[in-house]
Short mmCIF file of C-alpha atoms and ligand atoms in Angstrom, two decimals:
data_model
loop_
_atom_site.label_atom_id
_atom_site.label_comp_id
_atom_site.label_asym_id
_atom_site.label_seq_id
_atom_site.Cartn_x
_atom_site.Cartn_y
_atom_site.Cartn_z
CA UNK A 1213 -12.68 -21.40 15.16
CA UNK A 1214 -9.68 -19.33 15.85
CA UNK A 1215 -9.40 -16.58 13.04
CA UNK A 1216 -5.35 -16.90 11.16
CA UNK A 1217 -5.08 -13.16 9.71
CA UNK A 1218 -2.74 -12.93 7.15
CA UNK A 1219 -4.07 -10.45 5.41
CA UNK A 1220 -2.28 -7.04 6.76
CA UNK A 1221 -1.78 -5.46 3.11
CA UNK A 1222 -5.52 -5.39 3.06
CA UNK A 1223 -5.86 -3.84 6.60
CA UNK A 1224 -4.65 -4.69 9.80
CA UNK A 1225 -6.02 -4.97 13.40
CA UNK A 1226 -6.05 -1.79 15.43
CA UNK A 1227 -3.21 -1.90 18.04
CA UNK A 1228 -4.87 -1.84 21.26
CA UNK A 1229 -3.26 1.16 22.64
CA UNK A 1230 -4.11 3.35 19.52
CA UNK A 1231 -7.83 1.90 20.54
CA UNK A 1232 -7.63 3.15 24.09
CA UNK A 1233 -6.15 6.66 22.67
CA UNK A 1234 -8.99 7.07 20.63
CA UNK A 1235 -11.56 6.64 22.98
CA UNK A 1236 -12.04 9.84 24.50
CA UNK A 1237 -12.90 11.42 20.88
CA UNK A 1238 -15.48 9.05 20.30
CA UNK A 1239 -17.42 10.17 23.70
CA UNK A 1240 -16.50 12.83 25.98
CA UNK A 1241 -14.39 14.66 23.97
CA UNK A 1242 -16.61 15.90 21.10
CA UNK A 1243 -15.92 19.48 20.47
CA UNK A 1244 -15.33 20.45 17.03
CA UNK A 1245 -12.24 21.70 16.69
CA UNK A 1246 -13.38 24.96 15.08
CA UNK A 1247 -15.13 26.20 17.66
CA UNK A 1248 -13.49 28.86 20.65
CA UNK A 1249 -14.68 27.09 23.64
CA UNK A 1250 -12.42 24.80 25.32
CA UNK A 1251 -13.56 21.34 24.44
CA UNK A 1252 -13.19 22.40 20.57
CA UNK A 1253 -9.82 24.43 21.37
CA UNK A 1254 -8.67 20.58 23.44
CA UNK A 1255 -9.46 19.00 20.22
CA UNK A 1256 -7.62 21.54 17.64
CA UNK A 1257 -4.53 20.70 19.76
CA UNK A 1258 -4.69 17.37 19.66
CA UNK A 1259 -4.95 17.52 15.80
CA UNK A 1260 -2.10 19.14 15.84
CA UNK A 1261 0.05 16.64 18.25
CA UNK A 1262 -0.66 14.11 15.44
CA UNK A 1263 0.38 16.24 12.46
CA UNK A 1264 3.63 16.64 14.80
CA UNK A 1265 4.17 12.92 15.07
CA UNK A 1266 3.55 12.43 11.06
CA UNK A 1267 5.78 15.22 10.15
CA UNK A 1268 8.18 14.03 12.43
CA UNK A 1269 8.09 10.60 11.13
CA UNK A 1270 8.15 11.50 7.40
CA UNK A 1271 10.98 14.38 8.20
CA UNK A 1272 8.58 16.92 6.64
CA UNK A 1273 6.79 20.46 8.37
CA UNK A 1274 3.95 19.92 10.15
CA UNK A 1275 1.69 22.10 8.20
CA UNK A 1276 2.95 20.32 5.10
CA UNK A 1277 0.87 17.52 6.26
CA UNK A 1278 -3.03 17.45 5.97
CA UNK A 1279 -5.37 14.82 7.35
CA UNK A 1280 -8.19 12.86 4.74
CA UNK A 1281 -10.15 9.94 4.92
CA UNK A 1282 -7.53 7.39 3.71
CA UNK A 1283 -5.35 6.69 0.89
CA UNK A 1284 -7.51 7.05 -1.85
CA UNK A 1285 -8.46 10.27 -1.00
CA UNK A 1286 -4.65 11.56 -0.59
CA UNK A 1287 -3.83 9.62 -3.98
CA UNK A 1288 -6.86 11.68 -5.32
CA UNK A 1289 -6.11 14.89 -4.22
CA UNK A 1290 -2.46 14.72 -4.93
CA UNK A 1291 -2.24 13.44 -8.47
CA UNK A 1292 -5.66 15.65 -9.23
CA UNK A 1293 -4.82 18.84 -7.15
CA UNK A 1294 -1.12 19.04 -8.70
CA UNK A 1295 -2.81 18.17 -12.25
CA UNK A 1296 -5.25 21.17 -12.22
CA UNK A 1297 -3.17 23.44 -10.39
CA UNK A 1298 -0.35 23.02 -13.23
CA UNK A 1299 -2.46 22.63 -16.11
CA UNK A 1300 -0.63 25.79 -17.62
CA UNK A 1301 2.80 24.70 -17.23
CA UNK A 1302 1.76 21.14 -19.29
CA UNK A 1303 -0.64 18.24 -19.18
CA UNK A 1304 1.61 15.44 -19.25
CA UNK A 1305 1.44 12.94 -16.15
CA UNK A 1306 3.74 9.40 -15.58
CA UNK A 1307 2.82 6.88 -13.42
CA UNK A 1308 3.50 2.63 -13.64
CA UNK A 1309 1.19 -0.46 -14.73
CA UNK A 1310 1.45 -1.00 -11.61
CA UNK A 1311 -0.27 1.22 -9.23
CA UNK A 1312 -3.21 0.71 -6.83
CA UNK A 1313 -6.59 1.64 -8.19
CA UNK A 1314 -6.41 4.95 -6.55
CA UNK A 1315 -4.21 6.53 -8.70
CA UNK A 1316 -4.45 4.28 -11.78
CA UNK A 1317 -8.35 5.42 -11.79
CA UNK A 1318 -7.58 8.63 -11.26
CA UNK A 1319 -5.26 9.27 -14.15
CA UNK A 1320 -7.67 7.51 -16.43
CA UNK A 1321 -10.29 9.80 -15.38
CA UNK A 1322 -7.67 12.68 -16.43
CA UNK A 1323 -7.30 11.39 -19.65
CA UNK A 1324 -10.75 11.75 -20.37
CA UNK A 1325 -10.64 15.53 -19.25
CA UNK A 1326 -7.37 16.10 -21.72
CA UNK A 1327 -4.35 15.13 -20.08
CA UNK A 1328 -1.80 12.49 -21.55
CA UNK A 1329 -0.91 10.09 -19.30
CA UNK A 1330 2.39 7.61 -19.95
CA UNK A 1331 2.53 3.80 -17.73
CA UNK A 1332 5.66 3.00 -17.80
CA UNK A 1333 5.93 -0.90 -17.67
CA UNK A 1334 8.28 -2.80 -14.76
CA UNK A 1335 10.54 -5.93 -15.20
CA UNK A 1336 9.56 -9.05 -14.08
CA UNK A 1337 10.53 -8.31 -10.55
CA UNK A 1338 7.63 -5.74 -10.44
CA UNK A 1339 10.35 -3.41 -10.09
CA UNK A 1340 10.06 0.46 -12.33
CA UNK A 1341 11.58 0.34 -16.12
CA UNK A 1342 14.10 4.00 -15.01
CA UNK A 1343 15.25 3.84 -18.34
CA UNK A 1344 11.64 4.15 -19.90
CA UNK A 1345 10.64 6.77 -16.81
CA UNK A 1346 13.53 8.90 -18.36
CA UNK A 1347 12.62 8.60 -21.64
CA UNK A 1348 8.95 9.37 -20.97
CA UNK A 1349 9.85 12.78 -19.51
CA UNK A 1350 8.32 15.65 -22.25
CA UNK A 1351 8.80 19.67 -22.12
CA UNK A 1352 4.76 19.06 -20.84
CA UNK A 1353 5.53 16.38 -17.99
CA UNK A 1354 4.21 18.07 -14.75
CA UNK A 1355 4.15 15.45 -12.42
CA UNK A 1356 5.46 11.68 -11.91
CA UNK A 1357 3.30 9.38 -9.50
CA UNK A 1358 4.99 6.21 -8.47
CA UNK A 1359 4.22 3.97 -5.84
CA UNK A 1360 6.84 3.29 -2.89
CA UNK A 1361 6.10 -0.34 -2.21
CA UNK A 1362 3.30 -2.22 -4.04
CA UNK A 1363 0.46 -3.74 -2.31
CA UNK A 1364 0.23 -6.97 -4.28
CA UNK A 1365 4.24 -8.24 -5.08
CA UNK A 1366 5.12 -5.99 -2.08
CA UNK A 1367 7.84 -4.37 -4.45
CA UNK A 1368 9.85 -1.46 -3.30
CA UNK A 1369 10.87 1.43 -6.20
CA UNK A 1370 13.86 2.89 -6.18
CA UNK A 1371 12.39 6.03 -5.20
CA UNK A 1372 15.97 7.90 -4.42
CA UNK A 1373 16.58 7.74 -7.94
CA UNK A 1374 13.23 8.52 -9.23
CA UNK A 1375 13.31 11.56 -6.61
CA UNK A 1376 16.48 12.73 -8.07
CA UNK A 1377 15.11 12.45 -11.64
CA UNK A 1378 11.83 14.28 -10.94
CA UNK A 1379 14.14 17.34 -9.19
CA UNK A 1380 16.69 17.71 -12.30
CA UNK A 1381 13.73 17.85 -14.87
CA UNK A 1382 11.60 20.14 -12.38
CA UNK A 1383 8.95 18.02 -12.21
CA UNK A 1384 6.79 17.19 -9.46
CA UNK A 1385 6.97 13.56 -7.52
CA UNK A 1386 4.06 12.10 -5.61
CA UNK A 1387 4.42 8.83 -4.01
CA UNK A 1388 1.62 6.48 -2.88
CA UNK A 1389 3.25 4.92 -0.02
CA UNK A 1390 0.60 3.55 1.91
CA UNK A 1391 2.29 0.14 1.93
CA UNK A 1392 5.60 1.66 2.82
CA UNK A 1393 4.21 4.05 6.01
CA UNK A 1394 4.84 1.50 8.98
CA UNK A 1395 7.16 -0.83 7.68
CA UNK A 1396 9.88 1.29 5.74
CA UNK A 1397 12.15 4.50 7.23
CA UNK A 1398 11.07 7.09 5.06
CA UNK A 1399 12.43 10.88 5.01
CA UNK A 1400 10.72 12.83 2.57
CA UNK A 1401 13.34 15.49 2.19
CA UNK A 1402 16.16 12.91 1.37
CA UNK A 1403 14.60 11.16 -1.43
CA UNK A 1404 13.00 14.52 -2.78
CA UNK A 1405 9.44 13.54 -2.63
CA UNK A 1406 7.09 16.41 -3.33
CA UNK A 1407 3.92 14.51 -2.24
CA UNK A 1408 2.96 10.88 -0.26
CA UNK A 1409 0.02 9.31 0.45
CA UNK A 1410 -0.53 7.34 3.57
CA UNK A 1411 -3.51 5.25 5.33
CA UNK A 1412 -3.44 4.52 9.12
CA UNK A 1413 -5.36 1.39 8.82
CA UNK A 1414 -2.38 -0.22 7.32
CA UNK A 1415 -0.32 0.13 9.86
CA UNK A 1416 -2.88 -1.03 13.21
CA UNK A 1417 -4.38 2.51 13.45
CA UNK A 1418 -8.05 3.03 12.16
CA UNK A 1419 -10.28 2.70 8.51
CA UNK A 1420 -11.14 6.03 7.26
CA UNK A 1421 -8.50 8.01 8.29
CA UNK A 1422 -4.78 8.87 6.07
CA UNK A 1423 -2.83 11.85 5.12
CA UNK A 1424 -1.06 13.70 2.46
CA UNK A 1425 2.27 15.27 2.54
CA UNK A 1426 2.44 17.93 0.11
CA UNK A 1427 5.61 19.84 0.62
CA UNK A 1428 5.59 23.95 0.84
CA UNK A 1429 5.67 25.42 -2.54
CA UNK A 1430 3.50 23.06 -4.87
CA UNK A 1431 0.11 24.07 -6.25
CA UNK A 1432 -2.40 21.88 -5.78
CA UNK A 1433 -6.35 22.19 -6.10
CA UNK A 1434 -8.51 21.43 -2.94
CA UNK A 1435 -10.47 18.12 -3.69
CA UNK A 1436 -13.56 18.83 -0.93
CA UNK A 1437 -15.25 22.35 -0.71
CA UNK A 1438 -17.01 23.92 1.89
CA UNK A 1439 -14.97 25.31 5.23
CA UNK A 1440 -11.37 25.93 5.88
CA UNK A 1441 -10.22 23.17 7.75
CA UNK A 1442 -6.93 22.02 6.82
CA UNK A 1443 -5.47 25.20 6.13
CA UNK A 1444 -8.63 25.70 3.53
CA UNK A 1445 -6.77 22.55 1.64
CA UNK A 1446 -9.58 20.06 2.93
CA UNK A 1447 -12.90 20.69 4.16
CA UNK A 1448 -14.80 18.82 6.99
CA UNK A 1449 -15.38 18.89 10.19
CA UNK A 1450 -12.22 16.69 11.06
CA UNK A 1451 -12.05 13.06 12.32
CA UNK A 1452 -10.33 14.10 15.69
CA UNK A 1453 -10.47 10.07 16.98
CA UNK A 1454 -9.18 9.00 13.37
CA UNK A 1455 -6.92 11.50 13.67
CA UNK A 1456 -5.58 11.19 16.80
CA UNK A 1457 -5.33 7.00 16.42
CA UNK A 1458 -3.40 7.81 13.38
CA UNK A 1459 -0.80 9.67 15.31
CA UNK A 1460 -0.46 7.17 17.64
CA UNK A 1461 -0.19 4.64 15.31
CA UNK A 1462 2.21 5.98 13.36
CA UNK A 1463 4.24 6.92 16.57
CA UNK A 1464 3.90 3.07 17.71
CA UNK A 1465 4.84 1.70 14.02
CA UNK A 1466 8.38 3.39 14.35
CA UNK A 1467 8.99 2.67 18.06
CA UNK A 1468 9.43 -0.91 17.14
CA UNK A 1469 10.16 -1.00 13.26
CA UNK A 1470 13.93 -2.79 13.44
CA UNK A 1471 12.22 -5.64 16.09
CA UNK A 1472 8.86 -6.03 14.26
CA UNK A 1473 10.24 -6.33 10.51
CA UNK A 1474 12.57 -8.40 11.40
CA UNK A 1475 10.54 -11.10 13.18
CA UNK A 1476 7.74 -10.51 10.56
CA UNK A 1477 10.76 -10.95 7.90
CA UNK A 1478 11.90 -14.42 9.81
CA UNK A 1479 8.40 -15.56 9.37
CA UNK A 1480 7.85 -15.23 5.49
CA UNK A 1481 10.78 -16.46 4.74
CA UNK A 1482 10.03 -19.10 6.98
CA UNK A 1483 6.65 -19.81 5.34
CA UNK A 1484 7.92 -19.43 1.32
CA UNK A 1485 11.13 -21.41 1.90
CA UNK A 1486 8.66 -24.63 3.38
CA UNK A 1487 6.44 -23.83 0.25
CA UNK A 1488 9.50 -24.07 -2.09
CA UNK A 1489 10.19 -27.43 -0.07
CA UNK A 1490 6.84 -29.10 0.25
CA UNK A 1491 4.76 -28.01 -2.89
CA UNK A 1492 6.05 -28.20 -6.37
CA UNK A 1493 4.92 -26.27 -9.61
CA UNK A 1494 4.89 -23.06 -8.04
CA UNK A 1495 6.63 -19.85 -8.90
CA UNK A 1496 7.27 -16.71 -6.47
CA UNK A 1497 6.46 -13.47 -7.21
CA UNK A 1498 8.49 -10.47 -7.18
CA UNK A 1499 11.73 -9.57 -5.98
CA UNK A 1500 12.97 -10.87 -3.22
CA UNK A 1501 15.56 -8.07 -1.93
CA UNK A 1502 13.55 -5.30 -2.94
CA UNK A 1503 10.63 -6.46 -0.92
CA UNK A 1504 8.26 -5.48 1.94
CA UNK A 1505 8.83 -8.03 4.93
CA UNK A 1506 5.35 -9.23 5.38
CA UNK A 1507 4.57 -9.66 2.13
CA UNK A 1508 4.69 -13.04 -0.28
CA UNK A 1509 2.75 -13.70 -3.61
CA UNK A 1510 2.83 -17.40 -5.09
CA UNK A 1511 1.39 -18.84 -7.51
CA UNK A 1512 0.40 -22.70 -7.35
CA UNK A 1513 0.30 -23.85 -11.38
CA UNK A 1514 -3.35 -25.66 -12.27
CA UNK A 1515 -5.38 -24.19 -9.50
CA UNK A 1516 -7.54 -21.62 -9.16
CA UNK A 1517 -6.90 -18.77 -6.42
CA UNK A 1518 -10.64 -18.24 -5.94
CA UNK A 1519 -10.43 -21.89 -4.70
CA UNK A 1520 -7.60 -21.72 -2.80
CA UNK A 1521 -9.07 -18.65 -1.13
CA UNK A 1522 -12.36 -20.13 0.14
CA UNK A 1523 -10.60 -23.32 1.11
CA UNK A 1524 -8.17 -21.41 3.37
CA UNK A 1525 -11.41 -19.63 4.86
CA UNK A 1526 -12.57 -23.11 5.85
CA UNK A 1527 -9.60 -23.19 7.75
CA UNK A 1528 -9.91 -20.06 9.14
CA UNK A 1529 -6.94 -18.43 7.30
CA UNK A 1530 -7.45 -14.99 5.66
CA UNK A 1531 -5.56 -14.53 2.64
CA UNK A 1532 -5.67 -13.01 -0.86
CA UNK A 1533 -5.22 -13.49 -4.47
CA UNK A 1534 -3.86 -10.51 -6.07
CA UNK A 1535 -5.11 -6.88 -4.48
CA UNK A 1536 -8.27 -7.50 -1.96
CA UNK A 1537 -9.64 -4.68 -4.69
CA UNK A 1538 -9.49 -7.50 -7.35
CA UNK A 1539 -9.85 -10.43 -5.44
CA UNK A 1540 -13.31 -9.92 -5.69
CA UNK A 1541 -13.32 -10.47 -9.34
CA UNK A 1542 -12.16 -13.00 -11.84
CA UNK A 1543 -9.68 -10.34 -13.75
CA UNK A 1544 -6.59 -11.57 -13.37
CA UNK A 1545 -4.31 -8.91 -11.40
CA UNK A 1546 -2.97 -6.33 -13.55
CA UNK A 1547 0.15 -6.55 -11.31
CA UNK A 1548 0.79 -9.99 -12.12
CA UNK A 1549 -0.04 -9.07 -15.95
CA UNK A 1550 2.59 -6.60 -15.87
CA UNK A 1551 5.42 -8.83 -14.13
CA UNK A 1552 4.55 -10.77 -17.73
CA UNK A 1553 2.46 -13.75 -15.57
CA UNK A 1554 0.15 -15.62 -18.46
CA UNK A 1555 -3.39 -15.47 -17.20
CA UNK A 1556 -3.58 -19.45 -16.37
CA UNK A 1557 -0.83 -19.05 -13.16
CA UNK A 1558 -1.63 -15.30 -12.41
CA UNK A 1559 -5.64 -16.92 -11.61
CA UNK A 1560 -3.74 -19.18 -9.20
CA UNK A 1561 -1.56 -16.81 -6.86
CA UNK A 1562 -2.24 -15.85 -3.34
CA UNK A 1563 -0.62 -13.40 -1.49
CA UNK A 1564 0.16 -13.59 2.06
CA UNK A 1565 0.68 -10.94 3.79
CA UNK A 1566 2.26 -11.21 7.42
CA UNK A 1567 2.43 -8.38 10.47
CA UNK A 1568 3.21 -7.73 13.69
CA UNK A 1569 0.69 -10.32 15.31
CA UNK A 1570 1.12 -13.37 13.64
CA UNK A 1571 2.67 -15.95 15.11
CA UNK A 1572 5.07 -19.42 13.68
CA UNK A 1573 2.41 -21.40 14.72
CA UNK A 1574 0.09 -19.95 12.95
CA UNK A 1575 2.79 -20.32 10.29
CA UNK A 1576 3.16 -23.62 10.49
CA UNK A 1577 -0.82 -24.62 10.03
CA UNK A 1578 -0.78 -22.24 7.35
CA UNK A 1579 1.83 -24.36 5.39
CA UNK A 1580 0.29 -27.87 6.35
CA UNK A 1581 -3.24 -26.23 5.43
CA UNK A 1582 -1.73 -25.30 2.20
CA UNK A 1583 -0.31 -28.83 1.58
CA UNK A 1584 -3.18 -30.34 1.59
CA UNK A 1585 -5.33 -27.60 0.00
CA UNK A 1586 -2.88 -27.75 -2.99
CA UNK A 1587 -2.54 -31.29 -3.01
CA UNK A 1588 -6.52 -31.89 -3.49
CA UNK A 1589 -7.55 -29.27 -5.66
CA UNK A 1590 -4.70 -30.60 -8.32
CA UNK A 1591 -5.62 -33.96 -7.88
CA UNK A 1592 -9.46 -32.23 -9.04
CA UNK A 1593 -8.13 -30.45 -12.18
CA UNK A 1594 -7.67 -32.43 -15.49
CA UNK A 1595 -4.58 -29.89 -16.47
CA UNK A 1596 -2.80 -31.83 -13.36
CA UNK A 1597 -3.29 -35.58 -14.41
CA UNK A 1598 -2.14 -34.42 -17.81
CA UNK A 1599 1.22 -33.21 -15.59
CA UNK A 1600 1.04 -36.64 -13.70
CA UNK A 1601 1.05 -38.60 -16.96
CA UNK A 1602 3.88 -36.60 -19.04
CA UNK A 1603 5.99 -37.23 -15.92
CA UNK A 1604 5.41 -40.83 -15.98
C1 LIG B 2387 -4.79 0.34 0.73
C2 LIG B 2387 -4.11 1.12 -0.34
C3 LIG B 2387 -4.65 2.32 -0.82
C4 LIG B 2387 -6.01 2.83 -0.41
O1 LIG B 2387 -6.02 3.27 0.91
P1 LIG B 2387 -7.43 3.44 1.66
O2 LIG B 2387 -7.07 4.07 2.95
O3 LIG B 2387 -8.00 2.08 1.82
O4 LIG B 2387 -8.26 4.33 0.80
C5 LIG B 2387 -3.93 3.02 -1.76
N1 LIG B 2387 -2.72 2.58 -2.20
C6 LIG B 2387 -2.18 1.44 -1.75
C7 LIG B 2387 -0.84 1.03 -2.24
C8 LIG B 2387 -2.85 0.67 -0.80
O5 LIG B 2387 -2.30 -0.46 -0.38
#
């Protein structure tokens, strides 16, 4: 059976040329870049090519970027190096209800270890509360970590004006925008961001491999110990193929970004206006200006997404309800909770997220697979003949 991925806020498929790139680092070319010979030199440089093409990209200094394993780890080091390394200036730290794990974990952990963290809450959109942000702000507010575009509602913050509110109040921004790398233009300068996370295997490039801007100027802690890679901010021997696939991927994601979102736009607004059409009782997530292109989260009243989820696999289609962090569990998404979803519809949402390789026929059988789907696992719930019989 053909495999329907529509899944690419929970990873995508490695473009093929970022593939081919990488090859050489995983064979011939294994020098580690610390060392004087040539084959370690070789590799030091191309490290550096791909902090180039990031800094480039993000309009930032190429040694204000430095390479980690992924998101999570730039979302750790960030929000945790800037808290530590500022701990005498205050101990004060806003973020949303709505961030990804990575940082949501993290400032809990802080808490525990005497910092005061404020979520500020987001209107039913999924979009920031500024009003509340502002309000938040203490004399002890060091640092304000919001998320550029959300990986379940596919939200985007308006992170010009939180930028511009972090600057007059001298406090420090960092932005997890590891849904936002690859889809949106993002200059780090303009909108005042003091710190971004970002994860190449969101945008076709590999797992294991992201970065953090931190621009010149701002303390922050190392998170890993031991040599002095990374400008002694990050130690490790470095992942020189992750590496280097993440600089071509992020090269390749802004080659084609105008072409790309808008065919991947066409195609989920394709797909939700047919749902709208075709299935009722449903109600659409987020905001729909606002909005990553790929991305669409729906929930179907009196189903379950669990069963909608391994249905869909029978068809072949990947897909997921809420983050694929949660989707593993039967929490309902604290995304959805904060948009002010009751717990019965945010259990039946799915989110389906679309990129650069899907196709509208792949579309299309998504939407008649839903149909039916839909169709028979109302027909198995009592809630729904309940439904049937009041509209009789
Ligand atoms: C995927 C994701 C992360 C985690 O990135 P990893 O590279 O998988 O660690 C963090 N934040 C957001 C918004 C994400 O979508």
């Amino acid at each position: 059976m053909n495999i329907i991925y529509l899944d690419n806020s929970a990873t995508t498929k490695m473009d093929e040329r970022v593939v081919e790139e990488m090859i050489p680092y995983l064979s011939e070319n294994y020098g580690n870049p610390s060392s004087i010979y040539s084959i370690g030199r070789e590799n030091k440089k191309v490290i550096e090519d791909a902090r180039e093409k990031v800094a480039k990209i993000l309009n930032c200094k190429a040694d204000e970027i430095y390479f980690t394993s992924g998101g999570s780890e730039s979302d750790n080091t960030a929000i945790r190096g800037i808290a530590y390394a500022n701990k005498k200036k205050g101990n004060h730290i806003i973020t949303s209800k709505i961030e990804h794990p990575a940082v949501l974990e993290t400032c809990k952990q802080l808490e525990k270890e005497g910092f005061e963290v404020s979520y500020i809450s987001i209107d039913e959109k999924g979009i920031i509360n500024l009003e509340e942000l502002k309000q938040s702000i203490k004399d002890t507010t060091i640092l304000i970590s919001i998320m550029f575009a959300n990986n379940e509602i596919g939200t985007i913050q308006p992170i010009e004006e939180i930028g511009k509110i972090a600057k007059n109040h001298n406090i420090y921004f960092h932005t997890d925008a590891v849904q936002a790398v690859g889809n949106i233009l993002i200059d780090v300068d303009k909108l005042n961001i003091d710190s971004l996370s970002l994860s190449a295997h969101k945008f076709y490039g590999p797992k294991g491999v992201g970065a953090l801007y931190v621009r010149k100027g701002v303390n922050f802690n190392k998170f890993i110990n031991g040599g002095h890679q990374e400008r002694n901010k990050r130690a490790g021997t470095e992942n020189v193929a992750g590496i280097v696939g993440l600089g071509k991927a992020i090269e390749l994601a802004y080659e084609d970004l105008e072409e790309h979102n808008k065919k991947i736009r066409e195609l989920r607004d394709y797909y939700v206006s047919n749902v709208v059409k075709r299935i009722p009782y449903i109600k659409i997530n987020g905001d729909m200006e606002n909005r990553l292109p790929g991305n669409s989260n729906i929930s179907f009243r009196y189903i379950e997404g669990e069963g909608l989820l391994l249905n869909l696999d029978l068809k072949g289609i990947c897909a997921s309800s809420g983050s694929a962090c949660t989707s593993g569990s039967l929490d309902p998404s604290h995304v959805l909770i904060a948009i002010g979803l009751p717990h019965e519809i945010a259990h039946g949402s799915l989110r389906i997220s679309i990129g650069k390789y899907n196709t509208k026929e792949e579309i299309d059988y998504l939407i008649e697979s839903l149909v039916e789907i839909v169709g028979r696992l109302r027909e198995m719930s009592p809630l729904w003949e309940k439904v049937i019989e009041e509209e009789k």
